[in-house]
Amino acid sequence: MIYSIPYIILLFFLLISATITIQRKDNVLLCHRLNIIGITAFFLFFAFRGYIWHDWMGYYPAFEKMEWEDLFYYDYFKNREPLWFVFNLTVKTLTNSYQAMVIIVSALQTWLLVRFFKKYSVNILLSLAIFLAYSGFELSINLMRNFTATCIFLNAIPFIETRKPLQYLGLCSIASLIHMSAFFYIPCYFILNRRISKWIFISSIMFAYFMLFSGTPFLLKLVALLNIGGEIVERKIEVYSEYGMFGINKIDIIIKLFICILTFLYYEKIIKSNESNRLFINSLLLFILGSFLTSEFTEMSNRIGKLFVFSVWIICGLMTKIFYYKNNRLLYSAFLSLVLVYNVYYSTAERLKEYQNFLLGNADSYNNRLANFNKYFEEPKQIQQKK
């Protein structure tokens, strides 16, 4: 429990601030100030974090070793995506500081995320809180490249609505140069804005749940059969598929089903409130299908699901406005708060994730943290080396 405390404190701060802005929405100045304070706290939490979780074991050594000369011998599997590689080289040349790179990336991610929430969410601070509970900590801390690419895609979504394929393709291409997973977003231009009935939606959800509990592999066999993506995708699948069977969190499975059922019950009302919400309902469907149809492989399921987890950030917040009766809204808000606290606790209650911050002066140096990591977390270290 003690390792989750800093994460839960940030969650409560955002939830309380969101509640005040909702209740005092007529006080524009107060809401504006609370938004600024909340967003700033969010940014400082991630920008000045220490060496926490475990992906820093890959990012930090790569940053320290890279040189401009490496461009002449560029190797995707060694140097990762080209735009991320050049960005790191630029930051290293200007600052020679890994921490500066983390700060810049955090600033970019925060700006893009807030920009997305400002356009599509019912409340920025509430959506930030939901974001934290649904993969936000892992994305921001452990999956910097993935999340940066996702943030760029999120800001390309308006081009789906306005039917501007070139602008959409351009942003997705930039995102894919930061992390190749963004290639999956390109066909979404033709998918997310499709009109599907709520019966197709719920039937697909039930199919995904059936496949999950039956343990039948689906997507990975399809990728291998069709040879999608060539050698690069095959190598990624081979690595990620070595990490073991998907450990089902039954509570999380039930919560996701509840969210889908609510979406089904209020399907027409959600879309009527804003036609843009059709994009997020379809994304929710892809989120469930992507997570469950690859459930035999932990890492694969985790990564594919995270491509579309943004749907939950929007829909869960939207539900606070959809219910007609005030008591139902209050009950849902209380339920949502409990779910968010549970998710944050469940995802951060490990020694590996003990929070440290350079501004607070409690962050270990890289060498000290590495020694501690090697002492207590040998298995995650081996997994990181495979990546």
XYZ file of C-alpha atoms in Angstrom:
387
model
C 0.000 0.000 0.000
C 2.786 2.458 0.910
C 4.183 2.496 -2.649
C 0.799 3.574 -4.035
C 0.383 6.595 -1.739
C 2.009 9.269 -4.002
C 0.018 8.031 -6.992
C -3.250 8.018 -5.034
C -2.539 11.514 -3.674
C -2.224 12.866 -7.220
C -5.428 11.049 -8.193
C -7.368 12.504 -5.234
C -6.019 15.982 -5.937
C -7.280 15.842 -9.507
C -10.636 14.336 -8.495
C -11.241 16.969 -5.810
C -10.207 19.755 -8.189
C -12.472 18.312 -10.889
C -15.405 18.156 -8.464
C -14.926 21.815 -7.547
C -14.753 22.900 -11.183
C -17.936 20.955 -11.949
C -19.847 22.364 -8.974
C -18.511 25.909 -9.429
C -18.567 25.970 -13.213
C -20.102 29.454 -13.203
C -16.948 30.811 -11.550
C -14.816 30.913 -14.681
C -11.755 32.395 -12.975
C -11.719 29.759 -10.222
C -12.111 26.928 -12.722
C -9.339 28.358 -14.892
C -6.953 28.593 -11.941
C -7.773 25.081 -10.742
C -7.186 23.744 -14.243
C -3.779 25.427 -14.362
C -2.839 24.127 -10.898
C -4.046 20.605 -11.697
C -2.261 20.452 -15.048
C 0.926 21.851 -13.493
C 0.866 19.253 -10.699
C 0.286 16.559 -13.301
C 3.260 17.777 -15.352
C 5.647 18.105 -12.384
C 4.747 14.605 -11.171
C 5.954 13.030 -14.406
C 8.584 15.485 -15.645
C 10.779 15.288 -12.549
C 10.250 11.648 -11.667
C 13.240 9.546 -10.712
C 14.265 6.186 -12.113
C 11.017 4.385 -11.361
C 9.265 1.393 -12.882
C 11.693 -0.318 -15.277
C 11.835 1.018 -18.845
C 14.461 3.586 -17.801
C 16.855 0.627 -17.893
C 16.540 0.717 -21.654
C 16.053 4.439 -22.248
C 18.911 5.767 -20.099
C 21.790 3.566 -21.428
C 20.595 4.122 -25.012
C 20.571 7.888 -24.455
C 24.053 7.869 -22.943
C 25.589 5.730 -25.695
C 24.063 7.298 -28.817
C 26.143 9.546 -31.056
C 25.450 11.369 -34.322
C 27.809 8.972 -36.063
C 25.313 6.211 -35.353
C 23.097 7.663 -38.079
C 25.530 6.324 -40.670
C 25.022 2.816 -39.294
C 21.358 3.119 -38.413
C 19.758 -0.156 -37.315
C 16.081 -0.174 -36.356
C 16.467 -2.946 -33.785
C 19.449 -1.206 -32.170
C 18.523 2.472 -32.498
C 14.704 2.250 -32.451
C 12.444 4.509 -34.505
C 14.294 7.235 -36.467
C 12.453 10.339 -35.227
C 12.823 9.279 -31.596
C 16.504 8.579 -32.260
C 17.115 12.016 -33.806
C 15.145 13.730 -31.043
C 17.280 12.065 -28.372
C 20.470 12.989 -30.223
C 19.338 16.616 -30.456
C 18.502 16.833 -26.750
C 21.782 15.165 -25.843
C 23.725 17.625 -28.006
C 21.984 20.646 -26.471
C 21.807 19.530 -22.827
C 23.685 16.251 -22.419
C 21.028 15.389 -19.837
C 18.695 12.400 -19.800
C 16.523 14.225 -17.270
C 16.136 17.144 -19.693
C 14.876 14.678 -22.289
C 12.294 13.344 -19.831
C 11.146 16.892 -19.001
C 10.757 17.834 -22.663
C 8.859 14.629 -23.469
C 6.586 15.109 -20.434
C 5.862 18.706 -21.479
C 4.973 17.606 -25.008
C 2.787 14.750 -23.777
C 0.978 16.964 -21.251
C 0.309 19.668 -23.830
C -1.011 17.221 -26.431
C -3.105 15.306 -23.888
C -4.690 18.450 -22.419
C -5.343 19.759 -25.918
C -7.187 16.520 -26.731
C -9.200 16.584 -23.485
C -10.097 20.232 -23.967
C -11.779 19.343 -27.246
C -13.503 16.059 -26.385
C -13.861 15.551 -22.618
C -16.539 16.841 -20.262
C -13.911 18.009 -17.754
C -10.137 18.223 -18.239
C -9.170 17.411 -14.642
C -11.622 14.513 -14.397
C -10.260 13.086 -17.642
C -6.690 13.419 -16.350
C -7.743 11.453 -13.245
C -9.348 8.736 -15.383
C -6.247 8.713 -17.557
C -4.043 8.023 -14.522
C -6.202 5.102 -13.409
C -6.492 3.586 -16.862
C -2.888 3.009 -17.947
C -1.789 6.632 -17.539
C 1.046 5.978 -15.110
C 2.411 3.131 -17.189
C 2.129 5.078 -20.429
C 3.798 8.215 -19.098
C 6.561 6.494 -17.126
C 7.227 3.167 -18.778
C 6.147 3.658 -22.385
C 7.422 7.109 -23.361
C 7.711 6.406 -27.072
C 4.353 4.655 -27.313
C 2.536 7.373 -25.433
C 4.145 10.221 -27.357
C 3.014 8.575 -30.589
C -0.477 8.056 -29.168
C -0.713 11.711 -28.110
C 0.083 12.791 -31.664
C -2.629 10.464 -32.972
C -5.166 11.842 -30.475
C -4.647 15.275 -31.974
C -5.156 13.831 -35.446
C -8.677 12.617 -34.579
C -10.343 15.917 -35.628
C -9.123 15.235 -39.166
C -11.252 12.075 -39.181
C -14.313 14.185 -38.442
C -13.483 16.834 -41.016
C -12.524 14.254 -43.676
C -8.962 15.453 -44.191
C -7.004 12.268 -44.939
C -3.716 13.940 -45.868
C -3.434 15.818 -42.575
C -4.440 12.698 -40.661
C -1.967 10.511 -42.527
C 0.753 13.103 -42.005
C 0.360 13.136 -38.213
C 0.096 9.346 -38.016
C 3.252 9.043 -40.106
C 5.091 11.347 -37.718
C 3.794 9.278 -34.800
C 4.969 6.037 -36.437
C 8.490 7.487 -36.694
C 8.422 7.747 -32.901
C 6.883 4.319 -32.297
C 5.887 1.811 -34.946
C 2.646 0.938 -33.123
C 1.191 4.150 -34.581
C 0.916 2.349 -37.929
C -2.176 0.691 -36.453
C -3.835 4.111 -36.312
C -3.639 4.699 -40.068
C -6.576 2.408 -41.044
C -8.579 3.921 -38.165
C -9.381 6.806 -40.495
C -11.793 4.449 -42.259
C -13.061 2.716 -39.106
C -13.612 5.067 -36.174
C -16.268 7.209 -37.835
C -18.331 4.267 -39.071
C -21.964 4.035 -38.045
C -22.561 0.698 -36.339
C -25.660 -0.341 -34.468
C -25.557 -0.848 -30.737
C -26.426 -4.519 -31.297
C -23.302 -5.073 -33.360
C -21.379 -3.279 -30.629
C -22.631 -5.460 -27.774
C -22.453 -8.664 -29.855
C -18.796 -7.972 -30.629
C -18.136 -7.318 -26.949
C -19.731 -10.638 -25.994
C -17.666 -12.405 -28.652
C -14.482 -10.880 -27.213
C -15.414 -12.048 -23.709
C -16.137 -15.526 -24.998
C -12.742 -15.682 -26.715
C -11.047 -14.378 -23.581
C -12.390 -17.055 -21.284
C -12.131 -19.838 -23.853
C -8.391 -19.191 -24.140
C -8.507 -19.423 -27.940
C -5.650 -17.527 -29.683
C -6.914 -15.294 -32.455
C -5.049 -12.192 -33.555
C -1.508 -13.530 -33.286
C -2.322 -16.514 -35.485
C -3.952 -14.168 -37.975
C -0.853 -11.943 -38.106
C 1.444 -14.924 -38.584
C -0.815 -16.473 -41.237
C -1.035 -13.300 -43.327
C 2.591 -12.307 -42.674
C 1.484 -8.766 -41.813
C 4.294 -6.260 -41.397
C 7.183 -8.508 -42.419
C 10.278 -9.121 -40.337
C 9.896 -6.169 -37.943
C 6.397 -7.137 -36.764
C 7.372 -10.809 -36.573
C 10.346 -9.961 -34.367
C 8.159 -7.858 -32.069
C 5.570 -10.645 -31.778
C 8.258 -13.208 -31.067
C 9.668 -11.144 -28.206
C 6.372 -10.147 -26.647
C 4.908 -13.635 -26.908
C 7.620 -15.029 -24.610
C 6.324 -13.312 -21.515
C 3.706 -15.813 -20.461
C -0.033 -16.255 -20.219
C -2.360 -13.360 -19.582
C -3.134 -13.041 -15.869
C -6.797 -12.095 -15.698
C -7.773 -9.455 -13.164
C -11.380 -10.522 -12.660
C -12.442 -7.230 -11.087
C -11.047 -5.252 -14.003
C -12.783 -7.596 -16.462
C -16.118 -7.016 -14.710
C -15.612 -3.238 -14.617
C -14.876 -3.125 -18.334
C -17.989 -5.175 -19.016
C -20.021 -2.736 -16.899
C -18.644 0.208 -18.910
C -19.574 -1.550 -22.157
C -23.086 -2.347 -20.917
C -23.628 1.287 -19.894
C -22.400 2.359 -23.321
C -24.858 -0.062 -24.928
C -27.781 1.130 -22.779
C -27.113 4.824 -23.448
C -25.774 4.343 -26.983
C -28.150 6.728 -28.755
C -28.005 9.339 -26.002
C -24.197 9.348 -26.007
C -24.072 9.950 -29.763
C -26.911 12.472 -29.660
C -25.056 14.527 -27.055
C -22.137 14.864 -29.472
C -21.673 13.148 -32.812
C -17.933 12.944 -32.086
C -18.660 10.375 -29.392
C -19.218 7.798 -32.123
C -15.436 7.809 -32.569
C -14.907 6.847 -28.950
C -17.600 4.175 -28.877
C -15.926 2.521 -31.856
C -12.552 2.955 -30.153
C -13.943 1.294 -27.027
C -14.936 -1.675 -29.161
C -11.400 -1.853 -30.603
C -9.989 -1.520 -27.081
C -11.909 -4.585 -25.860
C -11.256 -6.619 -29.000
C -7.580 -5.684 -29.051
C -7.081 -6.537 -25.385
C -9.049 -9.774 -25.261
C -8.304 -11.356 -28.630
C -4.582 -11.326 -27.795
C -5.060 -12.290 -24.145
C -2.806 -15.348 -24.269
C 0.222 -13.040 -24.360
C 0.522 -10.505 -21.554
C 2.693 -7.943 -23.309
C 0.943 -8.184 -26.657
C -2.485 -7.788 -25.043
C -1.190 -4.912 -22.956
C 0.294 -3.011 -25.899
C -2.570 -3.490 -28.357
C -5.158 -2.583 -25.721
C -3.284 0.596 -24.826
C -3.564 1.847 -28.385
C -7.284 2.423 -27.778
C -7.546 2.904 -24.010
C -8.151 6.605 -24.707
C -11.787 5.641 -25.359
C -12.196 4.841 -21.661
C -10.757 8.224 -20.666
C -13.529 9.945 -22.615
C -16.506 7.624 -22.116
C -16.112 7.167 -18.355
C -16.117 10.933 -17.896
C -18.978 11.388 -20.321
C -21.189 9.076 -18.257
C -21.214 11.632 -15.417
C -23.347 13.843 -17.697
C -25.471 11.211 -19.445
C -27.654 10.061 -16.529
C -30.913 12.003 -16.311
C -31.483 11.746 -12.561
C -29.095 13.479 -10.165
C -29.009 10.507 -7.790
C -27.892 8.243 -10.624
C -25.132 10.694 -11.500
C -23.990 10.764 -7.879
C -24.036 6.969 -7.624
C -22.059 6.638 -10.827
C -19.558 9.284 -9.698
C -19.036 7.436 -6.410
C -18.628 4.151 -8.270
C -16.186 5.716 -10.731
C -14.104 7.184 -7.898
C -13.815 3.785 -6.236
C -12.825 2.181 -9.521
C -10.156 4.804 -10.140
C -8.675 4.391 -6.659
C -8.705 0.601 -7.037
C -7.017 0.757 -10.452
C -4.310 3.118 -9.239
C -3.618 0.977 -6.191
C -3.614 -2.247 -8.188
C -1.206 -0.866 -10.798
C 1.285 0.828 -8.436
C 1.456 -1.303 -5.262
C 4.916 -2.734 -5.958
C 8.351 -1.843 -4.683
C 9.478 -1.527 -8.292
C 7.120 1.456 -8.656
C 8.153 3.357 -5.533
C 7.765 7.012 -6.526
C 10.793 9.343 -6.460
C 11.041 12.950 -7.579
C 14.143 15.097 -8.161
C 12.326 18.255 -7.014
C 11.555 16.611 -3.679
C 15.166 15.513 -3.302
C 14.301 11.859 -2.761
C 15.374 10.487 -6.149
C 18.243 8.003 -6.275
C 21.047 8.387 -8.771
C 21.063 6.081 -11.768
C 23.815 3.870 -10.339
C 22.149 3.548 -6.932
C 18.796 2.780 -8.484
C 20.340 0.241 -10.837
C 22.068 -1.529 -7.945
C 18.781 -1.650 -6.048
C 16.949 -2.866 -9.120
C 19.458 -5.648 -9.765
C 19.142 -6.752 -6.151
C 15.355 -6.989 -6.002
C 14.069 -7.255 -9.571
C 16.152 -9.741 -11.504
C 13.276 -11.141 -13.560
C 11.946 -7.783 -14.845
C 15.521 -6.826 -15.697
C 15.883 -9.882 -17.924
C 12.637 -9.055 -19.666
C 13.792 -5.495 -20.282
C 17.046 -6.726 -21.805
C 15.044 -8.854 -24.274
C 13.120 -5.792 -25.400
